[in-house]
Structures are given as C-alpha cells and as structure tokens.
Coordinates of C-alpha atoms and ligand atoms in Angstrom, one line a residue:
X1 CA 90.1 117.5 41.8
X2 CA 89.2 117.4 38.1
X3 CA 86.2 119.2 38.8
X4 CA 87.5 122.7 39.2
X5 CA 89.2 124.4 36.5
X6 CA 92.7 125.1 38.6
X7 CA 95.6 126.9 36.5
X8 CA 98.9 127.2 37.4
X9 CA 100.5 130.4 37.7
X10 CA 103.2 129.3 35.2
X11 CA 104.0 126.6 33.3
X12 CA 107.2 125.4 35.7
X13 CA 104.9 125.5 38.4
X14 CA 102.5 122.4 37.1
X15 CA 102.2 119.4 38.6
X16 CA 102.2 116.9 35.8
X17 CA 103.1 114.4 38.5
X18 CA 99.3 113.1 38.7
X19 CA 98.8 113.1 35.0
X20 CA 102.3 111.2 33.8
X21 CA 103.6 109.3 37.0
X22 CA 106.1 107.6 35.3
X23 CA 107.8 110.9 34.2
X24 CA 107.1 113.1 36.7
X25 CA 107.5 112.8 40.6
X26 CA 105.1 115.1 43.2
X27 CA 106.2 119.0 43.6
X28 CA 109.0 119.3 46.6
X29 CA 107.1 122.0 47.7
X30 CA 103.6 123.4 47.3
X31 CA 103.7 125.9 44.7
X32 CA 106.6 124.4 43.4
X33 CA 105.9 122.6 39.8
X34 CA 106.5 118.5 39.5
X35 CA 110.2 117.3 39.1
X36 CA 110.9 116.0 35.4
X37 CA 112.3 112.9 35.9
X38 CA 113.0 111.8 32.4
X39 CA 113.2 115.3 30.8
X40 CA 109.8 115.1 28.9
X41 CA 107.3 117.6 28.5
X42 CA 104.0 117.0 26.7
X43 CA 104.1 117.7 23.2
X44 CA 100.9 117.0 21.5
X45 CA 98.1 118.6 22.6
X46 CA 94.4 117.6 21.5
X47 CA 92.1 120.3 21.9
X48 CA 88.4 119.5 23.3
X49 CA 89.6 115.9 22.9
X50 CA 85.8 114.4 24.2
X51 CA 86.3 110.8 24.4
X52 CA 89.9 110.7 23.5
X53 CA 90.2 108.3 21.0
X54 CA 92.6 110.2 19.0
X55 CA 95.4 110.5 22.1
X56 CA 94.6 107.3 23.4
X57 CA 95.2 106.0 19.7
X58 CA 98.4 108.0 19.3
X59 CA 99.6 107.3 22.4
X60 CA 101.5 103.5 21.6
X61 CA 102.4 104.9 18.3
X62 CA 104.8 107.7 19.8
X63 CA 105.3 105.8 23.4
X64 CA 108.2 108.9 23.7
X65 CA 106.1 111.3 23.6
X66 CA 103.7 112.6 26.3
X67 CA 99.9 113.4 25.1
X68 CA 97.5 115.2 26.9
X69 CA 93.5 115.7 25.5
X70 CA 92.3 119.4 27.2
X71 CA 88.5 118.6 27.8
X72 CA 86.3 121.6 29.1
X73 CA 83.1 118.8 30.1
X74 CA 83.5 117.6 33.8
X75 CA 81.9 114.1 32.9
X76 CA 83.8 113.2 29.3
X77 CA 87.1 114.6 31.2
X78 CA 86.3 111.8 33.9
X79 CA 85.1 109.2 31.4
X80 CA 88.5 109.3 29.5
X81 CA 90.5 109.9 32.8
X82 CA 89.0 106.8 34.0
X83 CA 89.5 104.9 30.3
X84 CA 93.3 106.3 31.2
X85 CA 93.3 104.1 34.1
X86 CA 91.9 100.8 33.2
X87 CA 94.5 100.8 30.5
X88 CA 97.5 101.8 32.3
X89 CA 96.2 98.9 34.6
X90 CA 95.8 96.4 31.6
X91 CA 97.4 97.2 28.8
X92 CA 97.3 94.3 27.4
X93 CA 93.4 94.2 27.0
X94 CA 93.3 96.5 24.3
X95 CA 91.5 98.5 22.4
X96 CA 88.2 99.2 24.7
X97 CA 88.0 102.3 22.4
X98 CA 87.1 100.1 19.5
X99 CA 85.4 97.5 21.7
X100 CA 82.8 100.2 22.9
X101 CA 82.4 101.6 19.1
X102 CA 81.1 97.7 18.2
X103 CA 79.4 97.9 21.2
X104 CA 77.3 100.4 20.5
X105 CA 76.8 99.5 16.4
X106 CA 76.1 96.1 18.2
X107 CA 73.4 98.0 19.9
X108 CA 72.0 99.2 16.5
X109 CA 72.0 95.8 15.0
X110 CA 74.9 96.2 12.8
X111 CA 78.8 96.5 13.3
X112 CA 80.1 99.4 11.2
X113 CA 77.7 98.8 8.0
X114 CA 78.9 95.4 7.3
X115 CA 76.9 92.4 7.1
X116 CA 78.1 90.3 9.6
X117 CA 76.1 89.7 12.8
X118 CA 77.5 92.2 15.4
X119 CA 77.5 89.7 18.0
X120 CA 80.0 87.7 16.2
X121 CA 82.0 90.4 14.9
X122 CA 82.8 91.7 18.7
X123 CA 83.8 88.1 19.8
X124 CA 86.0 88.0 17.1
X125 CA 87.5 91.5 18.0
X126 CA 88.2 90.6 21.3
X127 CA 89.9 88.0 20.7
X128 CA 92.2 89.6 18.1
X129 CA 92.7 92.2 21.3
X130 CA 93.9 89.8 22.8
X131 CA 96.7 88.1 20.1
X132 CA 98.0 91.3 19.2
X133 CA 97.8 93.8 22.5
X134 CA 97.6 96.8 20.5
X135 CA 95.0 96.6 17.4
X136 CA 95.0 98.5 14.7
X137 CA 98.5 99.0 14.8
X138 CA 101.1 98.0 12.2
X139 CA 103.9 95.4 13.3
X140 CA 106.2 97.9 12.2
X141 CA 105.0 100.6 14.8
X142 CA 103.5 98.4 17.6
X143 CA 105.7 99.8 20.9
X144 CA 107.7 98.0 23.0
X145 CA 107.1 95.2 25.2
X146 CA 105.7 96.2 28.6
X147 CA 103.9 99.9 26.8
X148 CA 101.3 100.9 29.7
X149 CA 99.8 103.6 28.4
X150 CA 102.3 105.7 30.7
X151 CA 102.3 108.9 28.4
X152 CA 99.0 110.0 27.7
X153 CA 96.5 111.7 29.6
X154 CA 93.8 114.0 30.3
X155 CA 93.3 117.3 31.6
X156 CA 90.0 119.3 32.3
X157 CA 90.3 122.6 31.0
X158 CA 89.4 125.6 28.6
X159 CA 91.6 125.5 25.9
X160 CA 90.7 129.1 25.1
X161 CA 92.0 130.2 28.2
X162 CA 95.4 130.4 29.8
X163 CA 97.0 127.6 27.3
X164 CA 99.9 129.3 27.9
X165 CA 100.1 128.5 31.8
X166 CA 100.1 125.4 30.7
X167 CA 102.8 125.1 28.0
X168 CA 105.7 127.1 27.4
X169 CA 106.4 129.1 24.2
X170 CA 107.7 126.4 20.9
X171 CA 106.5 123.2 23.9
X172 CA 104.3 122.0 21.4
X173 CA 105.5 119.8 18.6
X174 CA 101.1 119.0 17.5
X175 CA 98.1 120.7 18.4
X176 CA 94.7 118.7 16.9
X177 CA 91.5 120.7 16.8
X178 CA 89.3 117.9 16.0
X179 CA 85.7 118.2 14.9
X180 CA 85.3 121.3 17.1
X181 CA 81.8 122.4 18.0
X182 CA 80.6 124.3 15.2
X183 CA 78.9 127.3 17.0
X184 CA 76.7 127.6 13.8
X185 CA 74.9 131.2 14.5
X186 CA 77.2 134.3 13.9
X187 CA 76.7 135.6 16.8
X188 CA 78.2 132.7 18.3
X189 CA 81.0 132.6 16.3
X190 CA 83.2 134.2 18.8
X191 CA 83.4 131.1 20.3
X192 CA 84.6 129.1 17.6
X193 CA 88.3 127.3 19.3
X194 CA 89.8 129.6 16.3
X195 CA 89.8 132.9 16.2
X196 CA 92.8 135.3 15.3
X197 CA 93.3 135.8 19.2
X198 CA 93.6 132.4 19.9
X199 CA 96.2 131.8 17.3
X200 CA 98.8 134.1 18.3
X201 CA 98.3 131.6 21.3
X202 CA 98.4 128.5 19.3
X203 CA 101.5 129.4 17.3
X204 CA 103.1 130.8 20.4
X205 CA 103.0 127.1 22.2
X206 CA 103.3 125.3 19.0
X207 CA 107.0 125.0 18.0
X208 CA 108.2 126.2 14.7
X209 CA 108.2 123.1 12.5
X210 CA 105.7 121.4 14.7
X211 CA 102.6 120.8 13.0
X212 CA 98.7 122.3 13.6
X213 CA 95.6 119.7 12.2
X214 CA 92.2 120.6 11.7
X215 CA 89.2 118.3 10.4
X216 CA 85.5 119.3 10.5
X217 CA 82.4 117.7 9.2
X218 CA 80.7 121.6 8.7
X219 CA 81.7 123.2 5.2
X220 CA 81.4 126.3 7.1
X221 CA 83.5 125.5 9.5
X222 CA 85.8 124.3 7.6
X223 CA 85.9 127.5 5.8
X224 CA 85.9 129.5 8.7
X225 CA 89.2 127.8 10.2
X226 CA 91.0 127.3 7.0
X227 CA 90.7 131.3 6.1
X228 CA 91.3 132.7 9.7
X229 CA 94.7 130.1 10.0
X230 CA 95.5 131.2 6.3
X231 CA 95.2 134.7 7.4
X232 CA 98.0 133.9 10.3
X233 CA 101.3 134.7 9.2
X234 CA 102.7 132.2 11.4
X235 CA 101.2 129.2 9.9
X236 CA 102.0 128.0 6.5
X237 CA 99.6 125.1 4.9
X238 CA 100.3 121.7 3.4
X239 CA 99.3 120.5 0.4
X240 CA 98.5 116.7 -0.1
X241 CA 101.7 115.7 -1.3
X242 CA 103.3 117.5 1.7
X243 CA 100.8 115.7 4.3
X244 CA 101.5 112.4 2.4
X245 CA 105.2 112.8 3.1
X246 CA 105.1 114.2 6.9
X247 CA 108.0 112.4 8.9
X248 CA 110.3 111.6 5.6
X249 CA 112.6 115.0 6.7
X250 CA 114.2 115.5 9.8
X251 CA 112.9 117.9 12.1
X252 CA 109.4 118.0 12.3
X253 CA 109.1 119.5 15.9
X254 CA 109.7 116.5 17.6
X255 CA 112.6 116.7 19.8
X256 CA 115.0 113.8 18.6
X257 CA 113.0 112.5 15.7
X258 CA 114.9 111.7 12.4
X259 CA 113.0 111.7 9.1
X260 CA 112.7 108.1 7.6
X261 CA 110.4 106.2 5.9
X262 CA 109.1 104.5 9.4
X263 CA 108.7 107.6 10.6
X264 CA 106.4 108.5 7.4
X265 CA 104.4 104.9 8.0
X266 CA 103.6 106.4 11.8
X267 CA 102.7 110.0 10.2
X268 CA 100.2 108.7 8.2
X269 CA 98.6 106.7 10.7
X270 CA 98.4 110.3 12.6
X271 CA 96.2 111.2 9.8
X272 CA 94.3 108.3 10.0
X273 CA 93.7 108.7 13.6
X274 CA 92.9 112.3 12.8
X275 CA 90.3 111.1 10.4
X276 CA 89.3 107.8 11.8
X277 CA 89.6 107.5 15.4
X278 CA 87.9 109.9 17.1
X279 CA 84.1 109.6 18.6
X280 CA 83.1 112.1 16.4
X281 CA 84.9 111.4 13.3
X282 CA 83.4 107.7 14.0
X283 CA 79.6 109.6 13.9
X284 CA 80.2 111.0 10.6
X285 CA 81.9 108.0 9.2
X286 CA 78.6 105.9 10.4
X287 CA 76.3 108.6 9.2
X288 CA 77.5 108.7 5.6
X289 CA 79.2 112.4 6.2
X290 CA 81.8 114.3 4.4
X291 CA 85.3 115.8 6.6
X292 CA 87.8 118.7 5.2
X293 CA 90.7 118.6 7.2
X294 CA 93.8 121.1 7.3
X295 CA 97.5 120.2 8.4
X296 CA 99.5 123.8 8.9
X297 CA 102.9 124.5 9.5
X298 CA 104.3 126.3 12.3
X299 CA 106.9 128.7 10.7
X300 CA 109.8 130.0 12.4
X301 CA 109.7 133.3 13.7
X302 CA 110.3 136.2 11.6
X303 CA 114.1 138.1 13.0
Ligands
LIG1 N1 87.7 116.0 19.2 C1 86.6 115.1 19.7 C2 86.2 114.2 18.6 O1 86.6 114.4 17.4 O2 85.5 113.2 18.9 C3 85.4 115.8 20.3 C4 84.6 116.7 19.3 S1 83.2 117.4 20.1 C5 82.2 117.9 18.8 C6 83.9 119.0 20.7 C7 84.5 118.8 22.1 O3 85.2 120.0 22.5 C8 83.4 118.6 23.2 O4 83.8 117.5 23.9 C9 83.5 119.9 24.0 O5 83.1 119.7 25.3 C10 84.9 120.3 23.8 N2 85.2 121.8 24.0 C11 84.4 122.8 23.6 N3 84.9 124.0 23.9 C12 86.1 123.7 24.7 C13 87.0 124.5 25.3 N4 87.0 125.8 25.3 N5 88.0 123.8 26.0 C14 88.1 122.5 26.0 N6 87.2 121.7 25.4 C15 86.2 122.3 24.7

C-alpha cells in the first residue's frame, strides 16, 4: 500500500506494474520484478515532487517517456496518486492542475493578479480545457490522439535513501529537485536533498549526458546546492545560452532522441515547467518572489 515505505531489494526486482500498467505487466512470481512489456524504464525522476505539477505537466510533452514524482508525505503522495487516476480515466478533461490553481486564487478574489473576475476567468478556462485537451501546450508538441496519461506516476518514498534500489546506474536521463525544503538552521542542514553523499547517488542513476535541474526561492539555498553540485566532479553546469539550446544536439540522455529544433521548442517548455508549474513555484510566483535555478550536466565517467 502507499503507506509503507517498501524497497525493493534491487532494481530488476520492482514492480512498476501498478505504477505504469500500460508498460509493465504483474511480477510472474513474488519476488520476481514486473515484466517490461514495451522496453521502458522511467527516466525522469522528480525529487519531493508534492503536488506533481511538474510530472504531470511533462508527462504529454514526452508521452515516450515514463515519469515518476518520489514523495516522502503519505497524504500529497495519495493526493497526486489519486490526480494520476482521474486523468488516466479522463484525459480529455484537462488540466485540473491549473483548474485547482484558479480555484483557489478564485478563493482569494483574484485569478493570478489580473483584473478579471475569477469566476469568469475559470469558466472560460474550462471551456478552453475542453477545445484543446491538453492546455498550455503548443500545437507543435501536443501528444497524440488517445494520450492517457499512461506514463507518469507517483511513488511514496525517501529520495535520500535507497534511490539506487530503485534505478539502475546511467537509468536516469532528468532528475528535478524542485524548490526543496530549505532546512534553514545549520544544524539542519544535513538534511538538505543535496549533500556530497547524495550526489555520488545522483550522478550514479543519472546517465552521462542526462541532465540534473535545480530551482529554489532561498538565496541560501540556492547557494548551498549550486556550490556543493559545483564541487562534484561529475556534474558540469550550463550556462544560459547552453539551457536555451537544450535538445538542439543529439544525445541528451534520452534513449532515441535526435537533436532538432522541436526538440529545443519541448526543452524549453521543461524549463518553463521547472519554473512555472509546480505548486510551489506557483506560491512564489503569486507572492511576488525571486527563483535561481541550476541545470547540470551529467559528465561521462572518467577511464
Ligand atoms: N517540488 C514541489 C514543488 O515545487 O511544488 C514540492 C516542493 S516542497 C517545498 C518539498 C517537498 O519535498 C515536500 O512535498 C516534501 O514532503 C518533499 N520531501 C522532503 N524530503 C523528502 C525526501 N527525503 N524524499 C521525498 N520527498 C521529500
């Protein structure tokens, strides 16, 4: 059940089979891990996703590609398991995300800081919903007909521990640490999600080439993560001009994915998500508040 933290003993023995039914099919035998039936394996990972809007955002841009949030809270695991569901059940009735975002500015008086009456601004959105199935999502890069939601999920579980049971070395192709609590007291910065211990774990499930994004609201923080992941031999940083043109070359960690200009369109709106779409990234936008972000590099490993 999602409300103990159960880790397989190895990645090859996880049953994915509940999380991503349409790829995988039930272990043969207990102990045994799910049978890949289309040869996919998750490769973006969001760490301490909360609400999810970043995976469930990302999801119909790379319908490929399986996405899984790693939430450590029992309820917001459940609440985004459940949001999951009701898409998968009704795709078409997208983007509750956004829906429940005007909801609650409805519930302040105002929709996002604009002027319009929020009641008339939601009635407006869901229509929209409606015509165009998946909003906020160029023509260009809208999936195929008959997208359910299939390859994105959540799973409930400390991402500082055993990441590795879950994901086998290079699996990764993204790993999104996403306003991350701050822990603001030194003595509790030992459990900041980035240490130098828990990078030789992130670079060891993140593939060389695939990519590692940070974005916090805290200076500190931001300082904190950006010097520890600098310090990491294994990571390498972009600059602007580099994030800007993410997807334009070949190769960047995704299995089968060719640089091209489309591919650069569906990068950015990555970044977007990373700085847009998430419940928290939402807060700060609504609250006036500044984010740093970081996009790193998974080098190759040395010889
Ligand atoms: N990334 C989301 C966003 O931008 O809206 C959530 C940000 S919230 C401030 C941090 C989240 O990380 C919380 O939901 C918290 O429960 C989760 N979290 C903290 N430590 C965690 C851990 N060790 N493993 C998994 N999730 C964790």
């Amino acid at each position: 059940s999602i409300h103990h933290l159960a880790y397989p003993p190895s990645p090859a023995e996880m049953d994915w089979s509940t999380h991503f039914p349409a790829f995988f099919e039930p272990p043969a035998a207990e102990g045994q891990g799910s049978k890949n039936l289309k040869g996919k394996k998750v490769e973006f990972a969001d760490v301490g996703c909360g609400f999810g809007g970043l995976s469930i955002s990302l999801a119909p841009l790379f319908p490929e590609t399986l996405m899984l949030g790693l939430e450590i809270r029992v309820q917001v695991t459940q609440y985004v398991s459940d949001k999951i569901r009701a898409l998968r059940l009704n795709p078409g009735s997208v983007d509750p995300d956004n829906a429940e975002d005007v909801a609650a500015a409805a519930a302040e008086g105002t929709a996002e800081g604009e002027d319009e009456p929020a009641a008339k601004r939601q009635k407006v959105e869901t229509k929209d919903a409606k015509k165009s199935k998946v909003r906020g999502i160029k023509p260009e890069l809208m999936p195929p007909e008959g997208y359910a939601y299939d390859n994105v999920s959540v799973l409930r579980a400390n991402a500082m521990k055993f990441l590795p049971n879950f994901f086998e070395k290079g699996q990764l192709s993204k790993i999104f640490f996403l306003f991350p609590d701050p822990h603001f007291k030194a003595r509790k910065h030992k459990a900041r999600i980035i240490s130098p211990t828990l990078l030789a774990e992130y670079a060891y499930v993140l593939r060389p080439g695939g990519l590692l994004y940070t974005i916090t609201d805290v200076p500190d923080l931001h300082i904190w993560m950006t010097s520890h992941i600098g310090a990491f031999p294994l990571f390498q940083r972009l600059t602007d001009e580099d994030i800007d043109n993410i997807g334009l070359t070949s190769g960047e960690g995704v299995v089968g994915y060719e640089g091209s200009e489309l591919q650069r369109e569906r990068e950015r709106a990555v970044m977007e998500a990373v700085k847009k779409r998430t419940e928290e990234g939402r807060k700060v936008e609504r609250n006036q508040g500044g984010k740093e972000w970081s996009v790193w590099r998974r080098l190759p490993d040395p010889e």
